[in-house]
Coordinates of C-alpha atoms in Angstrom, one line a residue:
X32 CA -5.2 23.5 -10.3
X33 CA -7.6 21.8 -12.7
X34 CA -9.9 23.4 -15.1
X35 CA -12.6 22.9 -17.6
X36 CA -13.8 25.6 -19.9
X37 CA -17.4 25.1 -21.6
X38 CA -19.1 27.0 -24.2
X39 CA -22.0 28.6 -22.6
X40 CA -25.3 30.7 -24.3
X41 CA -25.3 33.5 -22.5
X42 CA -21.1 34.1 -22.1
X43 CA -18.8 33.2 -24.7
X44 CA -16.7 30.9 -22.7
X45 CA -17.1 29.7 -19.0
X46 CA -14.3 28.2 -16.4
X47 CA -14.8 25.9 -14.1
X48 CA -11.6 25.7 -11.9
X49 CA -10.5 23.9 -8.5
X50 CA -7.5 24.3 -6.6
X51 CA -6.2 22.9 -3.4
X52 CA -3.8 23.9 -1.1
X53 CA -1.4 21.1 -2.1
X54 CA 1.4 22.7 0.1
X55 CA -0.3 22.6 3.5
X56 CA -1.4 19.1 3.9
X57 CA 0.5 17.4 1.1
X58 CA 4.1 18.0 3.3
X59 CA 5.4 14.9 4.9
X60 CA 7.0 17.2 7.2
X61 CA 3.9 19.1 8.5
X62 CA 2.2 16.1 10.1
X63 CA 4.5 13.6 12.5
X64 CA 3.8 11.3 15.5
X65 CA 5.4 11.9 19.1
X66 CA 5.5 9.3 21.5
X67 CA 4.8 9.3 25.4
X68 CA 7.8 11.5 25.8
X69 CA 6.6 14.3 23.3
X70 CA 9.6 12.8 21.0
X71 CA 9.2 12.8 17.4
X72 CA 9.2 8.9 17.0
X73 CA 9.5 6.9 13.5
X74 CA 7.8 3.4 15.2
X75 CA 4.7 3.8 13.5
X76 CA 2.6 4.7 16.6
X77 CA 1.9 7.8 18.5
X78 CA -0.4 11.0 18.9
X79 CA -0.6 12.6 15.3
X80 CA 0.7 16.2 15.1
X81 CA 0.3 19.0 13.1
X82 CA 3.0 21.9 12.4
X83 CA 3.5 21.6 16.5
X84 CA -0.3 20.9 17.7
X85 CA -2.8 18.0 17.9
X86 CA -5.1 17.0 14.8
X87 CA -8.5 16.9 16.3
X88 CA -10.8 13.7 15.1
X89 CA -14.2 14.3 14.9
X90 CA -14.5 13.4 11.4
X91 CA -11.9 11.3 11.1
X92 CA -11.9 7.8 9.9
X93 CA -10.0 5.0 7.8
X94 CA -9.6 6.6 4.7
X95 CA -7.8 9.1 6.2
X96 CA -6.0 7.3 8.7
X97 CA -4.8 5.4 5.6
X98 CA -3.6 9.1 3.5
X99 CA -2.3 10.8 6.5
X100 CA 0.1 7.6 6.9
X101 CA 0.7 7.2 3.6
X102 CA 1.6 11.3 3.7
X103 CA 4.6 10.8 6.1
X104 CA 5.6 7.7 4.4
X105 CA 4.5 4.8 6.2
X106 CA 2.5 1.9 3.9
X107 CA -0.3 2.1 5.5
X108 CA -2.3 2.4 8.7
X109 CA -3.1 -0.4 11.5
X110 CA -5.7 1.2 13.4
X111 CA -6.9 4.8 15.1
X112 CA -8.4 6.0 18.0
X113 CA -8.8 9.2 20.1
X114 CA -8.5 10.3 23.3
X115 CA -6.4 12.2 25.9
X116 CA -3.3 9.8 26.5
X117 CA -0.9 11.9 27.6
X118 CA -0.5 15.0 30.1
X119 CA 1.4 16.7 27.9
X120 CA -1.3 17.0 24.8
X121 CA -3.1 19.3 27.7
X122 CA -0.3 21.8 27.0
X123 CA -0.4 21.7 23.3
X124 CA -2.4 23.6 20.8
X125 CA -4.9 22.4 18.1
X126 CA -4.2 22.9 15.0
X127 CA -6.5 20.9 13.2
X128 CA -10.2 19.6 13.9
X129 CA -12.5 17.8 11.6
X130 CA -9.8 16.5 9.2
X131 CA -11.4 14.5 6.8
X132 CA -9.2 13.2 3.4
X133 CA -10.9 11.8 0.5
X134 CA -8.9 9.4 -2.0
X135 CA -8.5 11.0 -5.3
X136 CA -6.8 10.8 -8.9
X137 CA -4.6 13.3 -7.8
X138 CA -0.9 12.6 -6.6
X139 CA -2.2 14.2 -3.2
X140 CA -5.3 13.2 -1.5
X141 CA -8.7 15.9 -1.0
X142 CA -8.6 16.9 2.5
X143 CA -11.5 19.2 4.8
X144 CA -10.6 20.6 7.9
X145 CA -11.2 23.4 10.3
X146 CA -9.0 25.6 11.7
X147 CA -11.4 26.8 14.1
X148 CA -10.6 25.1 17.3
X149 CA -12.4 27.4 20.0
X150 CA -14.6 24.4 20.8
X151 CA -12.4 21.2 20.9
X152 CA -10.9 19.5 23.7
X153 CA -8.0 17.0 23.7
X154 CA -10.2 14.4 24.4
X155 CA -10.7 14.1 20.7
X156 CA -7.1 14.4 20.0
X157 CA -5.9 11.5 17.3
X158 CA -3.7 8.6 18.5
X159 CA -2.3 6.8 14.9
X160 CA -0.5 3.9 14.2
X161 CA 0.9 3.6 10.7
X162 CA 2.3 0.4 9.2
X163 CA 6.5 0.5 9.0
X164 CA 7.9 0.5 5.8
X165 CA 8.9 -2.9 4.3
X166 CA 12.2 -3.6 2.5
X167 CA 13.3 -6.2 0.1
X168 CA 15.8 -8.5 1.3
X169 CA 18.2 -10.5 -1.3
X170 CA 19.9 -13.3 -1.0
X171 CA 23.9 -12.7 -2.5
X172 CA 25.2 -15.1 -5.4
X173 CA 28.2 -16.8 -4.1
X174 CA 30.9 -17.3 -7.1
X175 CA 31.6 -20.7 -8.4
X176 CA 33.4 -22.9 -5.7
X177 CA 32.1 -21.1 -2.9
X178 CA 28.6 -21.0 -0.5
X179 CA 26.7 -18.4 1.5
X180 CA 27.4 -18.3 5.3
X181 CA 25.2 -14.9 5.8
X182 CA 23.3 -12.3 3.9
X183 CA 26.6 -10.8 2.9
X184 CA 29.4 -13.2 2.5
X185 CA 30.8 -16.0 0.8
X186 CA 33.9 -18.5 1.4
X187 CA 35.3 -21.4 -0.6
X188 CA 33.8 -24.8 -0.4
X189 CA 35.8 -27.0 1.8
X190 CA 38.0 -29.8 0.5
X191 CA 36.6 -33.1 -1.0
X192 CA 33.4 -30.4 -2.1
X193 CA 32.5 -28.0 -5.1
X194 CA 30.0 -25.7 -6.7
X195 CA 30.4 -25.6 -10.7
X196 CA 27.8 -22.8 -11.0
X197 CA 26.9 -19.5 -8.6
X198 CA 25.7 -20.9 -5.4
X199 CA 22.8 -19.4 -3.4
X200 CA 23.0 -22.1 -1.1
X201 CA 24.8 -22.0 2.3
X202 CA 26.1 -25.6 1.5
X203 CA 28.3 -27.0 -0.8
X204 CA 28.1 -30.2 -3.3
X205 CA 30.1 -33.6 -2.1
X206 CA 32.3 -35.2 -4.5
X207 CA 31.2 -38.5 -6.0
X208 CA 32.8 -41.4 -4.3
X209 CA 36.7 -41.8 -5.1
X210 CA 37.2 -38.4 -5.9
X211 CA 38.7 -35.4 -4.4
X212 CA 38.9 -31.4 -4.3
X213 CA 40.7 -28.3 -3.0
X214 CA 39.0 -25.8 -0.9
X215 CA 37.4 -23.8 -3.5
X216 CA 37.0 -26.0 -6.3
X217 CA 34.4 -26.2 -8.9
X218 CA 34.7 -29.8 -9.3
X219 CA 36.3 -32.9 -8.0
X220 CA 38.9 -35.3 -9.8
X221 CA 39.5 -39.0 -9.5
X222 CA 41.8 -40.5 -7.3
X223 CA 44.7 -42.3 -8.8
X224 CA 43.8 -45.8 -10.4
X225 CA 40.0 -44.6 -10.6
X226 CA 38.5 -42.8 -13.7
X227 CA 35.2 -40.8 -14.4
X228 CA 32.5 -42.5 -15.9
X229 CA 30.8 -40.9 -19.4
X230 CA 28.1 -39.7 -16.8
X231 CA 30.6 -37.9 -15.0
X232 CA 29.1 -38.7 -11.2
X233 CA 31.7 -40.8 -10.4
X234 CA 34.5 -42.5 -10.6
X235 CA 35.6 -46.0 -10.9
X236 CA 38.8 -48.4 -10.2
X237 CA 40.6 -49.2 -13.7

C-alpha cells in the first residue's frame, strides 16, 4: 500500500491510504492466451484468458493491451481486437469485463474491472497478440590460429594461413608471398633462401 499522513485542524493526524490487489492481476500466471485448439500457446497470439475464462473488452484499449503483455512476459503488444473466434469461447465463462490498466510508478500497473458479467456476450471477448521475447545473440571469439565456422565453434586456420590475434571472423589471414604455415598457426615463416622484411609483410629472396 501507499500512504500519506497530513496534519489536519479538526483531527490530530489524517491518513490517506491506497492499496491494490497486486496479487490478482499482477500474476503472470493468472492471465494466458489459448489458441484455436483451447491450448495454452506461447506464440504471442490468441484469445486472452483469465484464471480459466475470457477477459471481456469493452474498455479495453492499447495501454492495456501493452501491460497485460508485458504481465505474462512478452515485450510488448502488436495489435487487439474482439470478437467471437472460436466455438469453444461459447463454452467458457467470463471472468473479467471492462478491464481497463493504467500505467503507473508502480512495479505493477492500476487495473479496473468488473466482475459482474451477467450482461456480456463473447462477442466482446479479447483476441491479443503480444510481441515474442527477443534475445541477444553473440558472436564466439575464436583463439589465436583458428576462425569461426558457426555460432558455436572454431577450427584451426588451414595451412599457408594464420590469425595472430582472437578471430571473430569465419576466415583466416593468407601468408605474404614466399611464406608458409601449419594448420593452426599464428603466423607464417619464410621459405628457405627468402627472409622477412623490417615491415614484416613479406618475405624476400637473399
Amino acid at each position: 500500500c501507499r500512504y500519506r499522513g497530513a496534519n489536519n485542524y479538526y483531527y490530530h493526524y489524517s491518513l490517506w491510504l491506497r492499496c491494490n490487489n497486486r496479487d490478482q492481476l499482477g500474476d503472470s500466471t493468472s492471465f494466458y492466451l489459448v489458441d484455436k485448439d483451447k491450448q495454452h500457446t506461447q506464440k504471442g497470439h490468441g484469445i486472452l484468458m483469465y484464471n480459466g475464462g475470457t477477459v471481456s473488452g469493452n474498455k479495453f484499449d492499447d495501454t492495456t493491451a501493452e501491460l497485460v503483455c508485458r504481465i505474462m512476459g512478452y515485450n510488448n503488444f502488436m495489435s487487439w481486437s474482439t470478437g467471437r473466434r472460436y466455438q469453444f469461447q461459447d463454452s467458457l465463462p467470463i471472468r473479467l469485463s471492462d478491464l481497463n490498466c493504467l500505467k503507473s510508478e508502480e512495479v505493477f500497473p492500476f487495473c479496473v474491472y468488473g466482475t459482474d458479467t451477467t450482461n456480456k456476450t463473447h462477442e466482446d471477448d479479447i483476441w491479443l497478440w503480444c510481441a515474442l521475447p527477443t534475445y541477444n545473440t553473440f558472436t564466439m571469439v575464436c583463439p589465436p590460429g583458428q576462425r569461426r565456422v558457426s555460432s558455436n565453434t572454431c577450427v584451426q586456420c588451414e595451412a599457408g594461413t594464420y590469425t595472430p590475434d582472437p578471430n571473430e571472423s569465419s576466415s583466416c589471414l593468407s601468408c605474404p608471398v614466399n611464406s608458409t604455415s601449419l594448420a593452426g598457426s599464428t603466423s607464417c615463416s619464410c621459405k628457405e633462401g627468402t627472409y622477412m622484411n623490417s615491415a614484416g609483410d613479406q618475405c624476400l629472396t637473399c
